[in-house]
Amino acid sequence: MPSFIERLRERKLVQWALAYLAGAFVVLQVLDAVSESLSLTQTTQRVVLAVIGMGFFLSLVLAWYHGEKGRQKASGPELLMVAALLVVAGAVVSFLTRAPSSAGEVTATTSIRDDGRPWVAVLPCEDASPESEEAYRTSGLHDEILLKLQKISSLVSIGRTSVLRYAEAHPATSEVAAELGVEFIGECTVQRSDQRIRVIFQLLDPDGAQVWAEDYN
């Protein structure tokens, strides 16, 4: 009777595992690269990570039963293990995607999530320059601010897609905070005169009170 090690070699279980891990690494790198441009939420990224983790164990089950020397027909234990893994994966995904409340019930009081990090929404920058062609520079500056905030682990910045709807007109700060479920609202104004560019940035609480402000030339 072949030993356990011999069975692993026959079914190429190690090769399957290494191939899956290599593929998962590539997927995670691509996900990290496009998460900002696609405005992927942390919940989405966690769901993808959970699915990849469960897929690893699923691939091991398939390799054990259908490796190079494995059986060609699905057996009862195999189907049971696959079903159990799918149930666990479904439970994990359901837990990660469970919303604390509906969109209409989100308020500023629930903006600090369980991890204690404050949530910030930076609205599209306002172009106060006399030249209309400066609009592209203002949009680029807003993207740059969001990119920098995404790299700060002590806070959570709302993605670009969620705040673009406020580009034309900014509603009341309390309304924005309630709709996005954030604790702070960031506003910036860009002014250009001759060869000088001035950026004014202010951080507001849901009531519209200024928490912090600074200007840059």
Short mmCIF file of C-alpha atoms in Angstrom, two decimals:
data_model
loop_
_atom_site.label_atom_id
_atom_site.label_comp_id
_atom_site.label_asym_id
_atom_site.label_seq_id
_atom_site.Cartn_x
_atom_site.Cartn_y
_atom_site.Cartn_z
CA MET A 1 0.00 0.00 0.00
CA PRO A 2 1.54 3.34 -1.00
CA SER A 3 2.49 5.71 1.78
CA PHE A 4 1.01 9.18 2.24
CA ILE A 5 4.13 10.81 0.79
CA GLU A 6 3.94 8.58 -2.27
CA ARG A 7 0.30 9.53 -2.77
CA LEU A 8 1.23 13.21 -2.64
CA ARG A 9 3.83 12.63 -5.35
CA GLU A 10 1.45 10.61 -7.51
CA ARG A 11 -1.22 13.27 -7.40
CA LYS A 12 1.27 16.13 -7.81
CA LEU A 13 -0.35 17.86 -4.84
CA VAL A 14 2.68 20.05 -4.16
CA GLN A 15 2.84 21.20 -7.78
CA TRP A 16 -0.86 22.06 -7.72
CA ALA A 17 -0.43 24.03 -4.50
CA LEU A 18 2.59 25.97 -5.80
CA ALA A 19 0.87 26.74 -9.09
CA TYR A 20 -2.23 28.01 -7.29
CA LEU A 21 -0.19 30.17 -4.90
CA ALA A 22 1.71 31.66 -7.83
CA GLY A 23 -1.53 32.48 -9.61
CA ALA A 24 -3.05 33.93 -6.42
CA PHE A 25 0.02 36.13 -5.94
CA VAL A 26 -0.40 37.55 -9.45
CA VAL A 27 -4.11 38.20 -8.85
CA LEU A 28 -3.37 40.01 -5.58
CA GLN A 29 -0.71 42.17 -7.24
CA VAL A 30 -3.11 43.14 -10.04
CA LEU A 31 -5.85 43.84 -7.48
CA ASP A 32 -3.53 46.11 -5.52
CA ALA A 33 -2.55 47.96 -8.70
CA VAL A 34 -6.11 48.62 -9.91
CA SER A 35 -7.91 49.04 -6.57
CA GLU A 36 -7.42 52.81 -6.57
CA SER A 37 -8.36 53.41 -10.22
CA LEU A 38 -11.45 51.20 -9.90
CA SER A 39 -12.31 52.63 -6.45
CA LEU A 40 -12.54 49.15 -4.97
CA THR A 41 -13.70 49.20 -1.37
CA GLN A 42 -11.88 47.38 1.41
CA THR A 43 -14.85 45.03 1.69
CA THR A 44 -14.46 44.02 -1.96
CA GLN A 45 -10.76 43.41 -1.50
CA ARG A 46 -11.41 41.30 1.61
CA VAL A 47 -14.01 39.24 -0.25
CA VAL A 48 -11.53 38.56 -3.08
CA LEU A 49 -8.90 37.55 -0.52
CA ALA A 50 -11.36 35.21 1.22
CA VAL A 51 -12.38 33.60 -2.09
CA ILE A 52 -8.72 33.07 -3.02
CA GLY A 53 -8.06 31.50 0.38
CA MET A 54 -10.98 29.11 0.08
CA GLY A 55 -10.01 28.34 -3.50
CA PHE A 56 -6.62 27.13 -2.28
CA PHE A 57 -8.18 24.41 -0.15
CA LEU A 58 -10.61 23.56 -2.94
CA SER A 59 -7.71 23.10 -5.36
CA LEU A 60 -6.01 20.75 -2.90
CA VAL A 61 -9.17 18.62 -2.70
CA LEU A 62 -9.43 18.46 -6.49
CA ALA A 63 -5.73 17.65 -6.79
CA TRP A 64 -6.00 14.81 -4.28
CA TYR A 65 -8.89 13.14 -6.08
CA HIS A 66 -8.06 14.10 -9.67
CA GLY A 67 -4.29 14.43 -9.74
CA GLU A 68 -2.20 12.61 -12.31
CA LYS A 69 -2.81 9.27 -10.55
CA GLY A 70 -6.14 10.20 -9.02
CA ARG A 71 -9.61 8.94 -9.81
CA GLN A 72 -11.57 10.34 -12.73
CA LYS A 73 -14.98 10.11 -11.07
CA ALA A 74 -16.11 12.26 -8.17
CA SER A 75 -16.51 10.29 -4.94
CA GLY A 76 -18.82 10.90 -2.00
CA PRO A 77 -16.09 12.24 0.38
CA GLU A 78 -14.81 14.55 -2.34
CA LEU A 79 -18.24 16.04 -3.01
CA LEU A 80 -18.79 16.43 0.72
CA MET A 81 -15.52 18.33 1.19
CA VAL A 82 -16.17 20.54 -1.84
CA ALA A 83 -19.68 21.33 -0.58
CA ALA A 84 -18.32 22.13 2.90
CA LEU A 85 -15.70 24.49 1.46
CA LEU A 86 -18.32 26.26 -0.67
CA VAL A 87 -20.59 26.67 2.36
CA VAL A 88 -17.72 28.10 4.41
CA ALA A 89 -16.75 30.42 1.54
CA GLY A 90 -20.35 31.61 1.23
CA ALA A 91 -20.56 32.26 4.97
CA VAL A 92 -17.30 34.25 4.93
CA VAL A 93 -18.38 36.34 1.94
CA SER A 94 -21.78 36.97 3.53
CA PHE A 95 -20.12 38.11 6.74
CA LEU A 96 -17.69 40.43 4.95
CA THR A 97 -20.36 42.03 2.79
CA ARG A 98 -22.96 42.43 5.52
CA ALA A 99 -23.85 46.12 5.67
CA PRO A 100 -24.28 47.65 9.15
CA SER A 101 -27.33 49.57 7.92
CA SER A 102 -29.09 50.61 4.74
CA ALA A 103 -27.87 53.61 2.79
CA GLY A 104 -30.69 55.78 4.10
CA GLU A 105 -29.84 54.97 7.69
CA VAL A 106 -26.14 55.82 7.50
CA THR A 107 -25.34 58.87 9.59
CA ALA A 108 -22.24 60.62 10.84
CA THR A 109 -22.54 58.85 14.19
CA THR A 110 -21.83 55.52 12.47
CA SER A 111 -18.96 56.84 10.39
CA ILE A 112 -16.24 55.46 12.66
CA ARG A 113 -16.22 51.75 11.93
CA ASP A 114 -15.25 48.93 14.22
CA ASP A 115 -11.53 49.44 13.64
CA GLY A 116 -11.74 52.98 15.03
CA ARG A 117 -10.40 54.75 11.94
CA PRO A 118 -12.14 57.99 10.89
CA TRP A 119 -13.74 58.10 7.43
CA VAL A 120 -13.06 61.10 5.18
CA ALA A 121 -14.66 62.20 1.92
CA VAL A 122 -12.76 64.75 -0.18
CA LEU A 123 -15.12 66.49 -2.57
CA PRO A 124 -13.97 67.40 -6.11
CA CYS A 125 -11.82 70.52 -6.05
CA GLU A 126 -13.37 73.81 -7.08
CA ASP A 127 -11.64 75.72 -9.87
CA ALA A 128 -11.57 79.41 -9.01
CA SER A 129 -9.11 80.34 -11.78
CA PRO A 130 -10.16 82.78 -14.50
CA GLU A 131 -8.81 80.43 -17.21
CA SER A 132 -11.29 77.68 -18.02
CA GLU A 133 -8.52 75.37 -19.25
CA GLU A 134 -7.36 74.95 -15.66
CA ALA A 135 -10.19 72.47 -15.03
CA TYR A 136 -8.01 69.49 -15.97
CA ARG A 137 -5.39 70.59 -13.45
CA THR A 138 -8.05 70.83 -10.73
CA SER A 139 -9.30 67.32 -11.50
CA GLY A 140 -5.75 65.98 -11.41
CA LEU A 141 -5.13 67.62 -8.06
CA HIS A 142 -8.24 65.97 -6.61
CA ASP A 143 -7.03 62.57 -7.81
CA GLU A 144 -3.62 63.22 -6.26
CA ILE A 145 -5.17 64.11 -2.89
CA LEU A 146 -7.25 60.93 -2.91
CA LEU A 147 -4.19 58.85 -3.81
CA LYS A 148 -2.18 60.27 -0.92
CA LEU A 149 -5.02 59.74 1.55
CA GLN A 150 -5.45 56.13 0.44
CA LYS A 151 -1.88 55.48 1.59
CA ILE A 152 -2.57 56.70 5.14
CA SER A 153 -3.44 53.61 7.15
CA SER A 154 -4.84 55.56 10.12
CA LEU A 155 -7.91 56.75 8.17
CA VAL A 156 -10.27 55.61 5.44
CA SER A 157 -10.79 57.81 2.37
CA ILE A 158 -13.94 57.48 0.26
CA GLY A 159 -13.15 56.51 -3.34
CA ARG A 160 -13.27 58.87 -6.30
CA THR A 161 -16.41 57.40 -7.87
CA SER A 162 -18.49 58.04 -4.75
CA VAL A 163 -17.64 61.75 -4.56
CA LEU A 164 -17.74 62.65 -8.27
CA ARG A 165 -21.51 63.21 -8.08
CA TYR A 166 -20.78 66.33 -6.02
CA ALA A 167 -18.59 67.88 -8.74
CA GLU A 168 -21.23 70.23 -10.12
CA ALA A 169 -22.86 71.34 -6.89
CA HIS A 170 -21.93 70.71 -3.27
CA PRO A 171 -24.97 70.09 -1.05
CA ALA A 172 -24.93 70.86 2.65
CA THR A 173 -22.06 69.26 4.56
CA SER A 174 -24.47 67.41 6.82
CA GLU A 175 -26.19 65.92 3.76
CA VAL A 176 -22.91 64.73 2.26
CA ALA A 177 -21.81 63.24 5.58
CA ALA A 178 -25.12 61.39 5.95
CA GLU A 179 -25.11 60.05 2.40
CA LEU A 180 -21.51 58.81 2.51
CA GLY A 181 -21.40 57.89 6.20
CA VAL A 182 -18.24 59.87 6.93
CA GLU A 183 -17.00 61.87 9.87
CA PHE A 184 -15.10 64.54 7.94
CA ILE A 185 -15.56 66.37 4.64
CA GLY A 186 -12.59 67.74 2.72
CA GLU A 187 -12.97 70.73 0.40
CA CYS A 188 -10.30 72.28 -1.80
CA THR A 189 -10.16 75.34 -4.03
CA VAL A 190 -7.59 75.92 -6.77
CA GLN A 191 -6.68 79.44 -7.94
CA ARG A 192 -4.15 80.35 -10.60
CA SER A 193 -2.87 83.81 -11.28
CA ASP A 194 -0.06 84.27 -13.80
CA GLN A 195 2.53 81.65 -12.86
CA ARG A 196 1.32 81.07 -9.29
CA ILE A 197 -1.09 78.37 -8.16
CA ARG A 198 -2.77 78.58 -4.79
CA VAL A 199 -4.53 75.61 -3.21
CA ILE A 200 -6.81 76.09 -0.20
CA PHE A 201 -7.84 72.95 1.64
CA GLN A 202 -10.17 72.73 4.61
CA LEU A 203 -11.52 69.87 6.69
CA LEU A 204 -15.08 70.15 7.99
CA ASP A 205 -17.17 68.18 10.44
CA PRO A 206 -20.74 67.11 9.54
CA ASP A 207 -22.11 70.38 10.94
CA GLY A 208 -19.91 72.41 8.59
CA ALA A 209 -17.54 73.61 11.32
CA GLN A 210 -13.94 73.96 10.20
CA VAL A 211 -11.66 71.40 11.86
CA TRP A 212 -8.47 72.26 9.99
CA ALA A 213 -7.42 74.44 7.06
CA GLU A 214 -4.27 75.32 5.18
CA ASP A 215 -3.25 77.07 1.96
CA TYR A 216 -0.38 76.14 -0.34
CA ASN A 217 1.34 78.29 -2.95
#
